[in-house]
mmCIF file of C-alpha atoms and ligand atoms in Angstrom:
data_model
loop_
_atom_site.group_PDB
_atom_site.id
_atom_site.type_symbol
_atom_site.label_atom_id
_atom_site.label_comp_id
_atom_site.label_asym_id
_atom_site.label_seq_id
_atom_site.Cartn_x
_atom_site.Cartn_y
_atom_site.Cartn_z
ATOM 1 C CA MET A 1 -8.434 -23.877 16.866
ATOM 2 C CA LYS A 2 -8.853 -20.438 18.381
ATOM 3 C CA ALA A 3 -12.468 -19.246 18.363
ATOM 4 C CA VAL A 4 -15.003 -17.055 20.110
ATOM 5 C CA ALA A 5 -16.122 -19.937 22.294
ATOM 6 C CA VAL A 6 -19.736 -19.832 23.456
ATOM 7 C CA ARG A 7 -19.994 -22.580 26.109
ATOM 8 C CA GLU A 8 -23.292 -21.299 27.547
ATOM 9 C CA PHE A 9 -25.786 -18.745 26.226
ATOM 10 C CA ALA A 10 -24.890 -15.472 27.911
ATOM 11 C CA PRO A 11 -24.356 -11.764 27.217
ATOM 12 C CA PHE A 12 -21.377 -11.406 24.870
ATOM 13 C CA GLU A 13 -19.318 -9.593 27.554
ATOM 14 C CA LYS A 14 -19.120 -12.926 29.391
ATOM 15 C CA ILE A 15 -17.790 -14.826 26.359
ATOM 16 C CA THR A 16 -14.058 -15.189 25.672
ATOM 17 C CA VAL A 17 -11.805 -16.414 22.901
ATOM 18 C CA GLY A 18 -10.664 -19.970 23.635
ATOM 19 C CA GLU A 19 -9.995 -23.364 22.063
ATOM 20 C CA LEU A 20 -12.669 -25.317 20.173
ATOM 21 C CA PRO A 21 -12.060 -28.596 18.287
ATOM 22 C CA ASP A 22 -10.731 -28.258 14.727
ATOM 23 C CA PRO A 23 -13.604 -28.975 12.299
ATOM 24 C CA THR A 24 -13.327 -31.674 9.635
ATOM 25 C CA PRO A 25 -15.427 -31.571 6.468
ATOM 26 C CA GLY A 26 -18.322 -33.996 6.066
ATOM 27 C CA LYS A 27 -19.894 -35.034 2.767
ATOM 28 C CA GLY A 28 -20.553 -31.968 0.621
ATOM 29 C CA GLU A 29 -18.675 -29.671 3.007
ATOM 30 C CA VAL A 30 -15.426 -27.733 3.031
ATOM 31 C CA VAL A 31 -13.281 -26.309 5.808
ATOM 32 C CA ILE A 32 -12.097 -22.728 5.348
ATOM 33 C CA ASP A 33 -9.118 -21.041 7.013
ATOM 34 C CA VAL A 34 -10.939 -17.868 8.010
ATOM 35 C CA LYS A 35 -9.183 -14.591 7.183
ATOM 36 C CA ALA A 36 -12.032 -12.142 7.792
ATOM 37 C CA ALA A 37 -15.482 -12.411 9.353
ATOM 38 C CA GLU A 38 -18.401 -10.000 9.091
ATOM 39 C CA VAL A 39 -19.915 -8.839 12.396
ATOM 40 C CA ASN A 40 -23.700 -8.559 12.329
ATOM 41 C CA TYR A 41 -26.366 -7.473 14.778
ATOM 42 C CA PRO A 42 -27.943 -10.958 14.916
ATOM 43 C CA ASP A 43 -24.631 -12.322 16.341
ATOM 44 C CA ILE A 44 -25.562 -10.630 19.625
ATOM 45 C CA LEU A 45 -28.850 -12.528 19.683
ATOM 46 C CA VAL A 46 -27.222 -15.850 18.747
ATOM 47 C CA ILE A 47 -24.719 -15.571 21.632
ATOM 48 C CA THR A 48 -27.439 -14.881 24.208
ATOM 49 C CA GLY A 49 -29.664 -17.658 22.842
ATOM 50 C CA GLN A 50 -32.380 -15.186 21.772
ATOM 51 C CA TYR A 51 -32.083 -15.959 18.035
ATOM 52 C CA GLN A 52 -34.505 -18.195 16.102
ATOM 53 C CA VAL A 53 -31.760 -20.833 15.735
ATOM 54 C CA LYS A 54 -29.892 -21.958 18.877
ATOM 55 C CA PRO A 55 -26.619 -23.710 17.909
ATOM 56 C CA PRO A 56 -25.526 -26.761 19.922
ATOM 57 C CA LEU A 57 -23.044 -25.799 22.684
ATOM 58 C CA PRO A 58 -20.144 -25.156 22.535
ATOM 59 C CA PHE A 59 -20.024 -23.150 19.309
ATOM 60 C CA ALA A 60 -18.476 -20.121 17.625
ATOM 61 C CA PRO A 61 -20.897 -17.414 16.423
ATOM 62 C CA GLY A 62 -20.486 -15.498 13.155
ATOM 63 C CA LYS A 63 -22.567 -15.763 9.993
ATOM 64 C CA ALA A 64 -20.223 -14.735 7.197
ATOM 65 C CA ALA A 65 -16.558 -15.280 6.477
ATOM 66 C CA ALA A 66 -13.927 -15.030 3.777
ATOM 67 C CA GLY A 67 -10.834 -17.195 3.630
ATOM 68 C CA ILE A 68 -9.006 -20.052 1.928
ATOM 69 C CA VAL A 69 -10.307 -23.604 1.516
ATOM 70 C CA SER A 70 -8.077 -25.914 3.593
ATOM 71 C CA ALA A 71 -9.942 -29.240 3.274
ATOM 72 C CA VAL A 72 -12.757 -30.665 1.136
ATOM 73 C CA GLY A 73 -15.198 -33.444 2.021
ATOM 74 C CA ASP A 74 -16.513 -36.314 -0.100
ATOM 75 C CA GLY A 75 -18.497 -35.291 -3.127
ATOM 76 C CA VAL A 76 -17.050 -31.778 -3.384
ATOM 77 C CA THR A 77 -15.949 -31.202 -6.966
ATOM 78 C CA ASP A 78 -16.416 -27.451 -7.476
ATOM 79 C CA LEU A 79 -13.813 -26.298 -4.952
ATOM 80 C CA THR A 80 -10.329 -27.372 -4.057
ATOM 81 C CA VAL A 81 -7.748 -26.664 -1.354
ATOM 82 C CA GLY A 82 -6.305 -23.172 -1.836
ATOM 83 C CA ASP A 83 -9.417 -21.575 -3.367
ATOM 84 C CA ARG A 84 -10.261 -18.089 -2.058
ATOM 85 C CA VAL A 85 -13.909 -18.079 -0.997
ATOM 86 C CA THR A 86 -16.631 -16.457 1.057
ATOM 87 C CA ALA A 87 -19.266 -18.376 2.993
ATOM 88 C CA GLN A 88 -22.700 -17.663 4.467
ATOM 89 C CA VAL A 89 -23.494 -19.878 7.447
ATOM 90 C CA GLU A 90 -25.797 -20.078 10.462
ATOM 91 C CA TYR A 91 -22.852 -19.805 12.892
ATOM 92 C CA GLY A 92 -19.116 -20.588 13.168
ATOM 93 C CA ALA A 93 -17.343 -17.718 11.368
ATOM 94 C CA PHE A 94 -15.689 -16.152 14.462
ATOM 95 C CA ALA A 95 -12.994 -18.834 14.482
ATOM 96 C CA GLN A 96 -9.750 -19.734 12.762
ATOM 97 C CA MET A 97 -11.488 -22.550 10.864
ATOM 98 C CA LEU A 98 -15.042 -22.767 9.527
ATOM 99 C CA ARG A 99 -16.877 -25.862 8.293
ATOM 100 C CA ALA A 100 -19.484 -24.950 5.670
ATOM 101 C CA PRO A 101 -21.754 -26.764 3.193
ATOM 102 C CA VAL A 102 -20.303 -26.207 -0.262
ATOM 103 C CA VAL A 103 -23.692 -24.913 -1.491
ATOM 104 C CA ASN A 104 -23.187 -21.877 0.774
ATOM 105 C CA VAL A 105 -19.589 -21.177 -0.321
ATOM 106 C CA TYR A 106 -18.790 -18.775 -3.167
ATOM 107 C CA ARG A 107 -15.569 -18.251 -5.063
ATOM 108 C CA MET A 108 -14.193 -14.713 -4.552
ATOM 109 C CA PRO A 109 -13.253 -12.601 -7.573
ATOM 110 C CA ASP A 110 -9.515 -12.346 -8.236
ATOM 111 C CA GLY A 111 -7.869 -9.506 -6.394
ATOM 112 C CA MET A 112 -10.667 -8.948 -3.876
ATOM 113 C CA ASP A 113 -9.371 -8.648 -0.339
ATOM 114 C CA PHE A 114 -10.839 -10.863 2.356
ATOM 115 C CA ALA A 115 -12.403 -8.039 4.394
ATOM 116 C CA LYS A 116 -14.324 -6.814 1.328
ATOM 117 C CA GLY A 117 -15.306 -10.375 0.437
ATOM 118 C CA ALA A 118 -16.798 -10.868 3.895
ATOM 119 C CA ALA A 119 -18.489 -7.454 3.897
ATOM 120 C CA LEU A 120 -20.150 -8.073 0.514
ATOM 121 C CA GLY A 121 -22.105 -10.968 1.981
ATOM 122 C CA LEU A 122 -25.056 -11.042 4.334
ATOM 123 C CA VAL A 123 -26.129 -7.410 4.311
ATOM 124 C CA TYR A 124 -25.915 -7.059 0.511
ATOM 125 C CA GLN A 125 -27.732 -10.375 0.085
ATOM 126 C CA THR A 126 -30.446 -9.198 2.483
ATOM 127 C CA ALA A 127 -30.725 -5.835 0.741
ATOM 128 C CA HIS A 128 -30.943 -7.532 -2.675
ATOM 129 C CA PHE A 129 -33.680 -9.960 -1.638
ATOM 130 C CA ALA A 130 -35.556 -7.107 0.046
ATOM 131 C CA LEU A 131 -35.440 -4.782 -2.965
ATOM 132 C CA VAL A 132 -35.780 -7.269 -5.822
ATOM 133 C CA GLU A 133 -37.634 -10.305 -4.450
ATOM 134 C CA ARG A 134 -39.872 -8.889 -1.748
ATOM 135 C CA ALA A 135 -40.408 -5.289 -2.958
ATOM 136 C CA ARG A 136 -40.196 -5.962 -6.731
ATOM 137 C CA MET A 137 -38.350 -2.650 -7.099
ATOM 138 C CA ALA A 138 -38.680 -1.229 -10.634
ATOM 139 C CA LYS A 139 -36.359 1.212 -12.345
ATOM 140 C CA GLY A 140 -37.285 4.757 -11.370
ATOM 141 C CA ASP A 141 -38.984 3.738 -8.102
ATOM 142 C CA ARG A 142 -38.655 6.148 -5.183
ATOM 143 C CA VAL A 143 -37.028 4.189 -2.370
ATOM 144 C CA LEU A 144 -36.954 5.111 1.317
ATOM 145 C CA VAL A 145 -34.280 3.289 3.363
ATOM 146 C CA LEU A 146 -34.455 3.510 7.168
ATOM 147 C CA GLY A 147 -31.363 2.888 9.325
ATOM 148 C CA ALA A 148 -29.372 4.056 6.325
ATOM 149 C CA SER A 149 -26.025 4.426 8.104
ATOM 150 C CA GLY A 150 -26.084 0.816 9.362
ATOM 151 C CA GLY A 151 -25.050 -2.419 7.683
ATOM 152 C CA ILE A 152 -28.341 -3.223 5.958
ATOM 153 C CA GLY A 153 -29.042 0.451 5.282
ATOM 154 C CA VAL A 154 -25.792 1.267 3.472
ATOM 155 C CA ALA A 155 -26.132 -1.887 1.371
ATOM 156 C CA SER A 156 -29.757 -1.027 0.518
ATOM 157 C CA VAL A 157 -28.963 2.548 -0.520
ATOM 158 C CA GLN A 158 -26.058 1.422 -2.728
ATOM 159 C CA LEU A 159 -28.011 -1.459 -4.277
ATOM 160 C CA ALA A 160 -31.136 0.605 -4.909
ATOM 161 C CA LYS A 161 -29.017 3.111 -6.853
ATOM 162 C CA ALA A 162 -27.081 0.352 -8.639
ATOM 163 C CA LEU A 163 -30.317 -1.357 -9.727
ATOM 164 C CA GLY A 164 -31.834 1.824 -11.171
ATOM 165 C CA ALA A 165 -33.988 3.345 -8.443
ATOM 166 C CA GLY A 166 -35.107 6.921 -9.068
ATOM 167 C CA THR A 167 -34.834 8.977 -5.908
ATOM 168 C CA VAL A 168 -33.267 7.187 -2.939
ATOM 169 C CA ILE A 169 -34.120 8.750 0.413
ATOM 170 C CA ALA A 170 -32.050 7.761 3.432
ATOM 171 C CA GLY A 171 -33.384 7.979 6.976
ATOM 172 C CA VAL A 172 -30.560 8.191 9.524
ATOM 173 C CA LEU A 173 -30.356 8.867 13.240
ATOM 174 C CA GLY A 174 -28.346 11.968 14.103
ATOM 175 C CA PRO A 175 -26.247 14.436 12.079
ATOM 176 C CA ASP A 176 -23.087 12.278 12.360
ATOM 177 C CA ASN A 177 -24.714 9.678 10.128
ATOM 178 C CA VAL A 178 -25.729 11.998 7.288
ATOM 179 C CA GLU A 179 -22.428 11.825 5.419
ATOM 180 C CA ILE A 180 -22.178 8.027 5.245
ATOM 181 C CA ALA A 181 -25.668 7.825 3.721
ATOM 182 C CA ARG A 182 -24.866 10.577 1.225
ATOM 183 C CA ASN A 183 -21.567 8.909 0.293
ATOM 184 C CA SER A 184 -23.466 5.674 -0.325
ATOM 185 C CA GLY A 185 -25.435 7.451 -3.047
ATOM 186 C CA ALA A 186 -28.572 8.679 -1.278
ATOM 187 C CA ASP A 187 -30.179 11.605 -3.112
ATOM 188 C CA VAL A 188 -31.844 12.955 0.027
ATOM 189 C CA VAL A 189 -30.911 12.294 3.655
ATOM 190 C CA ILE A 190 -33.380 12.867 6.496
ATOM 191 C CA ASP A 191 -32.272 12.948 10.132
ATOM 192 C CA LEU A 192 -35.018 10.899 11.783
ATOM 193 C CA GLY A 193 -33.845 12.072 15.199
ATOM 194 C CA SER A 194 -34.641 15.704 14.490
ATOM 195 C CA ILE A 195 -38.211 15.437 13.174
ATOM 196 C CA ASN A 196 -41.662 14.448 14.361
ATOM 197 C CA LEU A 197 -41.725 11.010 12.676
ATOM 198 C CA ARG A 198 -45.515 10.801 12.464
ATOM 199 C CA GLU A 199 -46.029 14.104 10.648
ATOM 200 C CA ASP A 200 -42.722 15.287 9.250
ATOM 201 C CA LEU A 201 -41.379 12.090 7.655
ATOM 202 C CA ARG A 202 -44.284 12.056 5.210
ATOM 203 C CA THR A 203 -43.785 15.767 4.482
ATOM 204 C CA ALA A 204 -40.049 15.241 3.840
ATOM 205 C CA VAL A 205 -40.584 12.184 1.609
ATOM 206 C CA HIS A 206 -43.281 13.981 -0.380
ATOM 207 C CA ALA A 207 -41.000 16.993 -0.793
ATOM 208 C CA ALA A 208 -38.261 14.713 -2.159
ATOM 209 C CA THR A 209 -40.596 12.917 -4.588
ATOM 210 C CA ASP A 210 -42.754 15.725 -5.991
ATOM 211 C CA GLY A 211 -45.629 14.622 -3.776
ATOM 212 C CA HIS A 212 -45.507 10.994 -5.001
ATOM 213 C CA GLY A 213 -44.375 9.224 -1.799
ATOM 214 C CA ALA A 214 -42.157 6.153 -1.428
ATOM 215 C CA ASP A 215 -42.812 3.224 -3.774
ATOM 216 C CA VAL A 216 -40.504 1.040 -1.702
ATOM 217 C CA VAL A 217 -39.605 1.221 1.991
ATOM 218 C CA ILE A 218 -36.758 -0.861 3.418
ATOM 219 C CA ASP A 219 -37.117 -1.046 7.202
ATOM 220 C CA PRO A 220 -34.416 -2.618 9.421
ATOM 221 C CA VAL A 221 -35.407 -0.261 12.280
ATOM 222 C CA GLY A 222 -39.080 -0.665 13.292
ATOM 223 C CA GLY A 223 -40.592 1.469 16.063
ATOM 224 C CA ALA A 224 -41.883 4.964 15.421
ATOM 225 C CA ALA A 225 -39.868 5.265 12.196
ATOM 226 C CA ASN A 226 -41.885 2.388 10.743
ATOM 227 C CA ALA A 227 -45.203 4.087 11.520
ATOM 228 C CA GLY A 228 -43.952 7.327 9.971
ATOM 229 C CA ALA A 229 -42.696 5.515 6.864
ATOM 230 C CA LEU A 230 -46.023 3.745 6.387
ATOM 231 C CA ARG A 231 -47.685 7.154 6.146
ATOM 232 C CA ALA A 232 -45.047 8.289 3.633
ATOM 233 C CA MET A 233 -45.773 5.518 1.135
ATOM 234 C CA ALA A 234 -47.106 5.983 -2.372
ATOM 235 C CA TRP A 235 -50.199 4.306 -3.835
ATOM 236 C CA ARG A 236 -49.302 0.600 -4.436
ATOM 237 C CA GLY A 237 -46.112 0.953 -2.402
ATOM 238 C CA ARG A 238 -44.238 -2.053 -0.966
ATOM 239 C CA MET A 239 -42.636 -2.041 2.489
ATOM 240 C CA VAL A 240 -40.208 -4.759 3.586
ATOM 241 C CA ILE A 241 -39.710 -5.481 7.295
ATOM 242 C CA ILE A 242 -36.109 -6.591 7.883
ATOM 243 C CA GLY A 243 -35.403 -5.976 11.555
ATOM 244 C CA PHE A 244 -36.016 -3.979 14.700
ATOM 245 C CA ALA A 245 -32.790 -2.106 15.434
ATOM 246 C CA SER A 246 -34.814 0.432 17.451
ATOM 247 C CA GLY A 247 -35.750 -2.373 19.842
ATOM 248 C CA ASP A 248 -39.445 -1.842 19.136
ATOM 249 C CA ILE A 249 -41.524 -4.230 16.999
ATOM 250 C CA PRO A 250 -44.157 -2.024 15.370
ATOM 251 C CA THR A 251 -47.843 -2.834 14.935
ATOM 252 C CA ILE A 252 -48.959 -2.201 11.357
ATOM 253 C CA LYS A 253 -52.291 -0.402 11.066
ATOM 254 C CA ALA A 254 -54.202 -2.361 8.441
ATOM 255 C CA ASN A 255 -56.309 0.630 7.385
ATOM 256 C CA TYR A 256 -53.237 2.152 5.676
ATOM 257 C CA LEU A 257 -52.829 -0.996 3.567
ATOM 258 C CA LEU A 258 -56.405 -0.773 2.366
ATOM 259 C CA VAL A 259 -56.620 2.955 1.753
ATOM 260 C CA LYS A 260 -53.414 3.172 -0.324
ATOM 261 C CA ASN A 261 -53.315 -0.328 -1.816
ATOM 262 C CA ILE A 262 -49.964 -0.944 -0.179
ATOM 263 C CA GLU A 263 -48.182 -4.165 0.773
ATOM 264 C CA VAL A 264 -46.067 -4.926 3.818
ATOM 265 C CA SER A 265 -43.944 -8.060 3.631
ATOM 266 C CA GLY A 266 -41.271 -9.616 5.826
ATOM 267 C CA LEU A 267 -37.854 -10.934 4.932
ATOM 268 C CA GLN A 268 -35.812 -13.560 6.689
ATOM 269 C CA TRP A 269 -32.903 -13.919 4.303
ATOM 270 C CA SER A 270 -31.444 -17.055 5.887
ATOM 271 C CA ASP A 271 -34.490 -18.998 4.663
ATOM 272 C CA TYR A 272 -33.474 -18.198 1.072
ATOM 273 C CA ARG A 273 -29.894 -19.281 1.889
ATOM 274 C CA ASP A 274 -31.132 -22.648 3.162
ATOM 275 C CA ARG A 275 -34.070 -23.293 0.811
ATOM 276 C CA THR A 276 -32.779 -21.815 -2.452
ATOM 277 C CA PRO A 277 -28.945 -21.859 -2.381
ATOM 278 C CA ASP A 278 -28.639 -21.642 -6.181
ATOM 279 C CA TRP A 279 -30.675 -18.423 -6.201
ATOM 280 C CA VAL A 280 -28.481 -16.989 -3.429
ATOM 281 C CA ARG A 281 -25.366 -17.987 -5.398
ATOM 282 C CA ARG A 282 -26.639 -16.126 -8.487
ATOM 283 C CA VAL A 283 -27.308 -13.052 -6.350
ATOM 284 C CA GLN A 284 -23.808 -13.301 -4.827
ATOM 285 C CA GLU A 285 -22.293 -13.373 -8.321
ATOM 286 C CA GLU A 286 -24.347 -10.272 -9.211
ATOM 287 C CA ILE A 287 -23.191 -8.513 -6.013
ATOM 288 C CA PHE A 288 -19.538 -9.270 -6.801
ATOM 289 C CA ALA A 289 -20.041 -8.093 -10.411
ATOM 290 C CA LEU A 290 -21.643 -4.811 -9.274
ATOM 291 C CA HIS A 291 -18.701 -4.296 -6.927
ATOM 292 C CA ILE A 292 -16.217 -4.827 -9.757
ATOM 293 C CA GLU A 293 -18.187 -2.293 -11.853
ATOM 294 C CA GLY A 294 -17.708 0.178 -8.985
ATOM 295 C CA LYS A 295 -21.420 0.335 -8.134
ATOM 296 C CA LEU A 296 -21.214 -1.313 -4.689
ATOM 297 C CA ASN A 297 -18.517 -0.584 -2.182
ATOM 298 C CA PRO A 298 -18.851 -1.817 1.374
ATOM 299 C CA VAL A 299 -18.127 0.814 3.985
ATOM 300 C CA ILE A 300 -15.850 -0.943 6.477
ATOM 301 C CA SER A 301 -15.630 1.536 9.321
ATOM 302 C CA ARG A 302 -13.591 -0.573 11.765
ATOM 303 C CA LYS A 303 -11.534 -3.775 11.793
ATOM 304 C CA PHE A 304 -10.835 -5.764 14.966
ATOM 305 C CA PRO A 305 -8.732 -8.813 15.807
ATOM 306 C CA LEU A 306 -10.685 -11.921 16.838
ATOM 307 C CA GLU A 307 -10.063 -10.994 20.494
ATOM 308 C CA GLY A 308 -11.827 -7.660 19.846
ATOM 309 C CA PHE A 309 -15.168 -9.269 18.969
ATOM 310 C CA ALA A 310 -16.854 -7.914 22.115
ATOM 311 C CA ASP A 311 -15.758 -4.343 21.285
ATOM 312 C CA ALA A 312 -17.300 -4.737 17.821
ATOM 313 C CA LEU A 313 -20.532 -6.159 19.224
ATOM 314 C CA SER A 314 -20.702 -3.320 21.794
ATOM 315 C CA LEU A 315 -20.584 -0.746 18.983
ATOM 316 C CA LEU A 316 -23.445 -2.543 17.217
ATOM 317 C CA ARG A 317 -25.516 -2.903 20.398
ATOM 318 C CA ASP A 318 -25.014 0.760 21.325
ATOM 319 C CA GLY A 319 -25.882 2.048 17.841
ATOM 320 C CA LYS A 320 -22.359 3.410 17.384
ATOM 321 C CA ALA A 321 -21.378 1.302 14.379
ATOM 322 C CA GLN A 322 -21.382 2.793 10.903
ATOM 323 C CA GLY A 323 -21.483 0.569 7.826
ATOM 324 C CA LYS A 324 -19.675 -2.720 8.467
ATOM 325 C CA LEU A 325 -17.417 -4.039 11.220
ATOM 326 C CA ILE A 326 -14.972 -6.807 10.350
ATOM 327 C CA LEU A 327 -12.945 -9.269 12.433
ATOM 328 C CA GLU A 328 -9.523 -10.020 10.965
ATOM 329 C CA VAL A 329 -8.855 -13.600 11.914
ATOM 330 C CA GLY A 330 -5.976 -15.139 9.969
HETATM 331 N N1 NAP B 401 -34.256 -10.082 8.068
HETATM 332 C C1 NAP B 401 -33.022 -10.517 7.844
HETATM 333 O O1 NAP B 401 -32.805 -11.482 7.101
HETATM 334 C C2 NAP B 401 -31.909 -9.773 8.493
HETATM 335 C C3 NAP B 401 -30.589 -9.918 8.043
HETATM 336 C C4 NAP B 401 -29.602 -9.146 8.674
HETATM 337 C C5 NAP B 401 -29.945 -8.272 9.707
HETATM 338 N N2 NAP B 401 -31.248 -8.193 10.120
HETATM 339 C C6 NAP B 401 -31.681 -7.267 11.177
HETATM 340 O O2 NAP B 401 -31.700 -5.962 10.643
HETATM 341 C C7 NAP B 401 -31.482 -5.007 11.682
HETATM 342 C C8 NAP B 401 -30.416 -4.022 11.274
HETATM 343 O O3 NAP B 401 -29.196 -4.713 11.043
HETATM 344 P P1 NAP B 401 -27.907 -3.870 10.667
HETATM 345 O O4 NAP B 401 -26.819 -4.854 10.433
HETATM 346 O O5 NAP B 401 -28.210 -2.875 9.626
HETATM 347 O O6 NAP B 401 -27.664 -3.121 12.089
HETATM 348 P P2 NAP B 401 -26.835 -1.780 12.355
HETATM 349 O O7 NAP B 401 -25.616 -1.763 11.509
HETATM 350 O O8 NAP B 401 -26.733 -1.663 13.837
HETATM 351 O O9 NAP B 401 -27.796 -0.616 11.812
HETATM 352 C C9 NAP B 401 -29.021 -0.273 12.435
HETATM 353 C C10 NAP B 401 -29.413 1.099 11.981
HETATM 354 O O10 NAP B 401 -30.668 1.452 12.562
HETATM 355 C C11 NAP B 401 -30.558 2.771 13.121
HETATM 356 N N3 NAP B 401 -31.472 2.942 14.244
HETATM 357 C C12 NAP B 401 -31.406 2.358 15.467
HETATM 358 N N4 NAP B 401 -32.435 2.758 16.247
HETATM 359 C C13 NAP B 401 -33.164 3.630 15.507
HETATM 360 C C14 NAP B 401 -34.340 4.365 15.758
HETATM 361 N N5 NAP B 401 -34.987 4.316 16.928
HETATM 362 N N6 NAP B 401 -34.821 5.163 14.769
HETATM 363 C C15 NAP B 401 -34.178 5.240 13.589
HETATM 364 N N7 NAP B 401 -33.049 4.555 13.281
HETATM 365 C C16 NAP B 401 -32.550 3.758 14.243
HETATM 366 C C17 NAP B 401 -29.112 2.858 13.541
HETATM 367 O O11 NAP B 401 -28.711 4.206 13.706
HETATM 368 P P3 NAP B 401 -27.562 4.515 14.800
HETATM 369 O O12 NAP B 401 -26.370 3.708 14.401
HETATM 370 O O13 NAP B 401 -27.344 5.964 14.738
HETATM 371 O O14 NAP B 401 -28.150 4.059 16.109
HETATM 372 C C18 NAP B 401 -28.412 2.186 12.385
HETATM 373 O O15 NAP B 401 -28.231 3.051 11.299
HETATM 374 C C19 NAP B 401 -31.152 -5.817 12.935
HETATM 375 O O16 NAP B 401 -32.302 -5.877 13.731
HETATM 376 C C20 NAP B 401 -30.785 -7.195 12.394
HETATM 377 O O17 NAP B 401 -31.058 -8.207 13.332
HETATM 378 C C21 NAP B 401 -32.221 -8.926 9.526
#
């Protein structure tokens, strides 16, 4: 099969599309003819070997795909050849064929196109677990989302609104990113690039929340924005650390936690995928249902052929990607 073939860990510019062996399904697995794959920031780290999990070489990267089941392994009773599905995996989606454990494969709603199916996966799952599981978001909560024009950010803004947040405040970088956050449902958008993060982020969040502060902070960015957001939190607020798109892992000052009774927690969503697949499946069904109700709509800003994977990854690395990037494979 044709695949983005990683034969040694290296910068993605050195990787090409080539031939890898066709996968066959083992017990409890299916093989999917991939039609669309979601491009995510962690793919860059997987290809260079800097990610927590290093796949055995050679491999295809890619953590989420949508397509059609083409073969089923022993013990698979829920799915059959021809079913339209999405899958969440550790790697393998940037290829014509993907082998996946059936516990991580979800039937797509009728009529949903493959690009949307793929885009409603990892980032919406991560946003859901961040808001509901880690942050225990309640209806009416004031939610601050950093990196709000990116994959996780757009999903978090849309989901926070869909799940009944009060005011949703989006922190973006640069005026070009204001519109995408507003279109995702943010009530207030703050350009983090134009303010003094330490002083002015708190002032802006307080202005947007009648002086209350943020009950929930979703942070896929880190760096100085994280420190500013910590100061903008409300009494008993909950911050969730999702990633470090700024390139800077922040140090949390523990005195803030004490003085305001606030919590900071981390999220590695793939642990939920592997440890609690039934929970993840229920969340996926909820995400699809919210999409059908018109409450979630992935923003797919660009689509690329499989051969264009490096162009897509460059946009992500350079902070030039808005919303989601998709590879069209089939
Ligand atoms: N914990 C998990 O389970 C999990 C799951 C998925 C992803 N992640 C991680 O989450 C992070 C974000 O992923 P993503 O898919 O949302 O990436 P993305 O689409 O590239 O979005 C990143 C966002 O952060 C913004 N940003 C970058 N540097 C910034 C800075 N210095 N100050 C303020 N904002 C800044 C970007 O703005 P510009 O575009 O304008 O630069 C962009 O809006 C990555 O580190 C990824 O590895 C974690």
